[in-house]
């Protein structure tokens, strides 16, 4: 079953076009790694799918429900607000800079959305939050504030917060870019565990070894286009395009 279908997607900011004719599909349980140089449109793609930006054209379908399409005169037509809200609840986004509420404890950061958005009881929200904190190895940090945590701990709280809404698809926007190498390992381990559990994920990352080892499919973007895509064996192998090989040559163990 296709959890996400993106067709002919385009996005511009004024005269600057950042996404051009983007097409890809994510099946249930798949892990998709999106790689490419900075400024290639990777983060904008995630933001369009998660309704943080409005695409200008194309089509996005999430879990079988159409979020947007292109109508007359080539303009984007979005679903009604109720449908958009239902779609939003099926997706979760983990940001690169954590985006935790600094004035709330770890526990409240996780329980706030289930209580307010899903109208779950405080007891139910707390029980779910504590289960997630235990999963993240942070059950002793429930009453701490974000400023009292390391970067890796804050990012694990961010992942727990996203999971608290039980999303069908989880998106990561360079989840380790703000972390040092040791803390990066903590986050990659969590994501690997989620992959092993069958979570459908789309991950924008600069961790090439991680993309090679965990992803079912890798998408290479540059200049707003998808330049190449396929299995890790293809993208990190001899059959990849020359541009992909050139890009990977900057990373140890990959490229020419």
CSV table of C-alpha atoms in Angstrom, one decimal:
chain,number,residue,atom,x,y,z
A,1,UNK,CA,0.0,0.0,0.0
A,2,UNK,CA,1.3,3.4,-1.0
A,3,UNK,CA,1.5,5.6,2.2
A,4,UNK,CA,2.7,8.6,0.2
A,5,UNK,CA,2.4,9.5,-3.5
A,6,UNK,CA,4.0,12.7,-4.8
A,7,UNK,CA,3.5,13.6,-8.5
A,8,UNK,CA,4.8,16.5,-10.5
A,9,UNK,CA,5.3,18.6,-7.4
A,10,UNK,CA,6.6,22.1,-7.8
A,11,UNK,CA,7.3,24.9,-5.3
A,12,UNK,CA,8.6,28.5,-5.8
A,13,UNK,CA,9.4,31.4,-3.6
A,14,UNK,CA,8.8,34.4,-5.8
A,15,UNK,CA,11.1,34.0,-8.8
A,16,UNK,CA,13.1,31.2,-7.1
A,17,UNK,CA,12.0,27.7,-8.0
A,18,UNK,CA,13.1,25.2,-5.4
A,19,UNK,CA,11.1,22.1,-6.3
A,20,UNK,CA,10.7,21.0,-10.0
A,21,UNK,CA,8.6,18.1,-11.1
A,22,UNK,CA,9.2,15.9,-8.1
A,23,UNK,CA,7.8,12.3,-8.3
A,24,UNK,CA,8.2,9.5,-5.8
A,25,UNK,CA,6.2,7.0,-3.8
A,26,UNK,CA,6.6,5.6,-0.3
A,27,UNK,CA,5.1,2.2,0.5
A,28,UNK,CA,4.0,1.1,4.0
A,29,UNK,CA,7.0,0.1,6.1
A,30,UNK,CA,9.5,1.6,3.8
A,31,UNK,CA,12.4,3.8,4.9
A,32,UNK,CA,13.4,6.5,2.3
A,33,UNK,CA,16.6,8.4,2.6
A,34,UNK,CA,16.8,11.8,0.8
A,35,UNK,CA,20.3,13.0,0.2
A,36,UNK,CA,22.0,15.7,-1.8
A,37,UNK,CA,23.9,19.0,-1.5
A,38,UNK,CA,22.6,21.9,0.7
A,39,UNK,CA,20.0,24.0,-1.1
A,40,UNK,CA,18.7,21.2,-3.3
A,41,UNK,CA,15.1,21.4,-1.9
A,42,UNK,CA,15.1,18.5,0.5
A,43,UNK,CA,13.8,20.3,3.5
A,44,UNK,CA,11.3,22.2,1.4
A,45,UNK,CA,9.9,18.9,0.1
A,46,UNK,CA,9.3,17.7,3.6
A,47,UNK,CA,7.7,21.0,4.6
A,48,UNK,CA,5.3,20.8,1.6
A,49,UNK,CA,4.2,17.3,2.5
A,50,UNK,CA,3.7,18.3,6.2
A,51,UNK,CA,1.7,21.4,5.2
A,52,UNK,CA,4.3,23.9,6.6
A,53,UNK,CA,4.6,25.3,3.1
A,54,UNK,CA,2.1,25.3,0.2
A,55,UNK,CA,3.3,23.8,-3.0
A,56,UNK,CA,2.4,25.6,-6.3
A,57,UNK,CA,1.5,22.6,-8.3
A,58,UNK,CA,1.4,18.8,-8.6
A,59,UNK,CA,-0.3,16.2,-6.5
A,60,UNK,CA,0.3,14.8,-2.9
A,61,UNK,CA,-1.7,11.9,-1.6
A,62,UNK,CA,-1.2,10.7,2.0
A,63,UNK,CA,-2.5,7.3,3.1
A,64,UNK,CA,-4.9,7.3,0.2
A,65,UNK,CA,-6.3,10.8,0.8
A,66,UNK,CA,-5.6,13.5,-1.7
A,67,UNK,CA,-4.0,16.5,0.0
A,68,UNK,CA,-3.5,18.7,-3.1
A,69,UNK,CA,-3.8,18.5,-6.8
A,70,UNK,CA,-3.4,20.9,-9.8
A,71,UNK,CA,-6.6,22.6,-10.9
A,72,UNK,CA,-7.5,24.9,-13.7
A,73,UNK,CA,-4.8,27.3,-15.0
A,74,UNK,CA,-2.2,25.1,-13.3
A,75,UNK,CA,-2.9,26.3,-9.8
A,76,UNK,CA,-2.7,24.2,-6.7
A,77,UNK,CA,-6.0,23.1,-5.2
A,78,UNK,CA,-5.9,21.9,-1.6
A,79,UNK,CA,-8.4,19.7,0.2
A,80,UNK,CA,-10.9,21.2,2.6
A,81,UNK,CA,-9.6,22.2,6.1
A,82,UNK,CA,-11.2,19.1,7.8
A,83,UNK,CA,-9.4,16.7,5.4
A,84,UNK,CA,-6.1,18.6,5.7
A,85,UNK,CA,-6.3,18.3,9.5
A,86,UNK,CA,-7.0,14.5,9.2
A,87,UNK,CA,-4.0,14.2,6.9
A,88,UNK,CA,-1.8,16.3,9.2
A,89,UNK,CA,-2.5,13.8,12.1
A,90,UNK,CA,-1.2,11.0,9.9
A,91,UNK,CA,2.3,12.6,9.6
A,92,UNK,CA,4.9,13.5,12.1
A,93,UNK,CA,8.0,15.7,11.5
A,94,UNK,CA,11.2,15.7,13.6
A,95,UNK,CA,13.1,19.0,13.1
A,96,UNK,CA,16.9,19.3,13.0
A,97,UNK,CA,16.9,21.9,15.9
A,98,UNK,CA,14.5,20.0,18.2
A,99,UNK,CA,11.8,22.8,18.5
A,100,UNK,CA,10.9,21.8,22.0
A,101,UNK,CA,8.9,24.2,24.2
A,102,UNK,CA,11.6,25.6,26.6
A,103,UNK,CA,9.1,26.5,29.3
A,104,UNK,CA,7.6,23.0,29.5
A,105,UNK,CA,8.9,19.9,31.1
A,106,UNK,CA,9.9,16.9,28.9
A,107,UNK,CA,6.7,15.2,30.0
A,108,UNK,CA,4.5,18.1,29.1
A,109,UNK,CA,6.3,18.6,25.7
A,110,UNK,CA,5.1,15.1,24.8
A,111,UNK,CA,1.6,15.1,26.4
A,112,UNK,CA,0.5,18.6,25.2
A,113,UNK,CA,-0.5,17.6,21.6
A,114,UNK,CA,-2.3,14.4,22.5
A,115,UNK,CA,-4.3,16.2,25.1
A,116,UNK,CA,-5.1,19.3,23.0
A,117,UNK,CA,-5.3,17.9,19.5
A,118,UNK,CA,-6.5,14.3,20.1
A,119,UNK,CA,-8.5,15.2,23.3
A,120,UNK,CA,-7.0,12.3,25.2
A,121,UNK,CA,-7.2,12.3,29.0
A,122,UNK,CA,-4.2,13.5,31.0
A,123,UNK,CA,-3.8,10.0,32.4
A,124,UNK,CA,-3.8,8.4,29.0
A,125,UNK,CA,-1.4,11.0,27.5
A,126,UNK,CA,1.0,10.6,30.4
A,127,UNK,CA,1.0,6.8,30.2
A,128,UNK,CA,1.8,7.0,26.5
A,129,UNK,CA,4.5,9.6,27.1
A,130,UNK,CA,6.2,7.5,29.8
A,131,UNK,CA,6.2,4.5,27.5
A,132,UNK,CA,7.9,6.5,24.8
A,133,UNK,CA,10.4,8.0,27.2
A,134,UNK,CA,11.3,4.5,28.3
A,135,UNK,CA,11.7,3.5,24.7
A,136,UNK,CA,14.1,6.5,24.3
A,137,UNK,CA,16.0,5.7,27.5
A,138,UNK,CA,14.8,8.9,29.1
A,139,UNK,CA,12.2,7.8,31.7
A,140,UNK,CA,14.2,9.6,34.4
A,141,UNK,CA,14.0,12.9,32.6
A,142,UNK,CA,10.2,13.3,32.5
A,143,UNK,CA,10.3,16.4,34.9
A,144,UNK,CA,13.4,18.0,33.4
A,145,UNK,CA,13.4,21.0,31.1
A,146,UNK,CA,14.9,21.0,27.7
A,147,UNK,CA,17.8,23.3,28.8
A,148,UNK,CA,18.8,20.5,31.3
A,149,UNK,CA,19.3,17.9,28.5
A,150,UNK,CA,22.0,17.2,26.0
A,151,UNK,CA,21.4,17.8,22.3
A,152,UNK,CA,20.9,14.0,21.8
A,153,UNK,CA,18.5,13.8,24.7
A,154,UNK,CA,16.5,16.8,23.3
A,155,UNK,CA,16.3,15.1,19.9
A,156,UNK,CA,15.1,11.9,21.4
A,157,UNK,CA,12.3,13.9,23.2
A,158,UNK,CA,11.4,15.4,19.9
A,159,UNK,CA,11.1,11.9,18.4
A,160,UNK,CA,8.9,10.8,21.3
A,161,UNK,CA,6.8,13.9,20.9
A,162,UNK,CA,6.2,13.1,17.2
A,163,UNK,CA,5.4,9.4,18.0
A,164,UNK,CA,2.9,10.5,20.7
A,165,UNK,CA,0.4,11.3,18.0
A,166,UNK,CA,0.7,7.8,16.5
A,167,UNK,CA,1.6,9.0,12.9
A,168,UNK,CA,1.4,6.8,9.9
A,169,UNK,CA,4.5,8.3,8.4
A,170,UNK,CA,7.4,9.9,10.3
A,171,UNK,CA,9.6,12.5,8.6
A,172,UNK,CA,13.1,13.6,9.8
A,173,UNK,CA,14.7,16.8,8.6
A,174,UNK,CA,18.4,16.2,9.1
A,175,UNK,CA,17.9,15.0,12.7
A,176,UNK,CA,21.6,14.8,13.5
A,177,UNK,CA,22.9,18.0,11.9
A,178,UNK,CA,23.0,19.9,15.2
A,179,UNK,CA,24.7,17.1,17.1
A,180,UNK,CA,28.3,16.0,17.6
A,181,UNK,CA,29.4,12.6,16.3
A,182,UNK,CA,28.8,10.8,19.7
A,183,UNK,CA,25.3,12.2,20.1
A,184,UNK,CA,24.6,11.4,16.4
A,185,UNK,CA,25.0,7.8,17.2
A,186,UNK,CA,22.2,8.0,19.8
A,187,UNK,CA,19.7,9.3,17.3
A,188,UNK,CA,20.6,6.9,14.5
A,189,UNK,CA,20.2,4.0,16.9
A,190,UNK,CA,16.7,5.2,17.7
A,191,UNK,CA,15.8,5.6,14.0
A,192,UNK,CA,17.2,2.1,13.2
A,193,UNK,CA,15.0,0.6,16.0
A,194,UNK,CA,11.9,2.4,14.5
A,195,UNK,CA,12.8,1.0,11.1
A,196,UNK,CA,13.1,-2.5,12.5
A,197,UNK,CA,9.6,-2.1,14.0
A,198,UNK,CA,8.2,-1.3,10.5
A,199,UNK,CA,7.7,2.5,10.9
A,200,UNK,CA,7.3,4.2,7.5
A,201,UNK,CA,9.9,7.0,7.4
A,202,UNK,CA,11.3,9.6,5.1
A,203,UNK,CA,14.7,10.9,6.3
A,204,UNK,CA,16.6,13.8,4.9
A,205,UNK,CA,20.2,13.1,6.0
A,206,UNK,CA,23.9,13.7,5.4
A,207,UNK,CA,24.8,10.5,7.2
A,208,UNK,CA,25.7,8.4,4.1
A,209,UNK,CA,26.6,5.2,6.0
A,210,UNK,CA,23.3,5.3,7.8
A,211,UNK,CA,21.4,5.9,4.5
A,212,UNK,CA,23.2,2.9,3.0
A,213,UNK,CA,22.5,0.6,5.9
A,214,UNK,CA,18.9,1.5,6.8
A,215,UNK,CA,17.1,2.8,3.8
A,216,UNK,CA,15.0,0.7,1.5
A,217,UNK,CA,15.3,3.4,-1.2
A,218,UNK,CA,17.6,6.5,-1.6
A,219,UNK,CA,16.6,9.6,-3.4
A,220,UNK,CA,19.3,12.1,-4.6
A,221,UNK,CA,18.2,15.7,-5.1
A,222,UNK,CA,19.9,18.6,-6.6
A,223,UNK,CA,18.7,22.0,-8.0
A,224,UNK,CA,15.1,21.1,-7.0
A,225,UNK,CA,15.1,17.9,-9.1
A,226,UNK,CA,15.3,14.2,-8.2
A,227,UNK,CA,18.4,13.4,-10.2
A,228,UNK,CA,18.7,9.7,-9.3
A,229,UNK,CA,16.9,7.2,-7.0
A,230,UNK,CA,16.9,3.6,-6.3
A,231,UNK,CA,18.1,1.0,-3.8
A,232,UNK,CA,21.2,1.7,-1.7
A,233,UNK,CA,23.0,-0.8,-3.8
A,234,UNK,CA,22.3,1.3,-6.9
A,235,UNK,CA,22.9,4.8,-5.4
A,236,UNK,CA,26.1,3.8,-3.6
A,237,UNK,CA,27.3,1.4,-6.3
A,238,UNK,CA,28.8,1.5,-9.7
A,239,UNK,CA,25.5,2.1,-11.5
A,240,UNK,CA,24.8,5.5,-9.9
A,241,UNK,CA,25.0,8.6,-12.1
A,242,UNK,CA,28.3,10.4,-12.3
A,243,UNK,CA,26.8,13.3,-10.3
A,244,UNK,CA,25.9,11.0,-7.4
A,245,UNK,CA,29.4,9.5,-7.5
A,246,UNK,CA,30.9,12.9,-7.4
A,247,UNK,CA,28.8,13.9,-4.4
A,248,UNK,CA,29.5,10.7,-2.5
A,249,UNK,CA,33.3,11.1,-3.1
A,250,UNK,CA,33.3,13.7,-0.3
A,251,UNK,CA,32.3,11.0,2.2
A,252,UNK,CA,34.6,8.3,3.4
A,253,UNK,CA,34.0,4.8,1.9
A,254,UNK,CA,31.7,6.1,-0.8
A,255,UNK,CA,32.1,7.4,-4.3
A,256,UNK,CA,35.0,7.4,-6.7
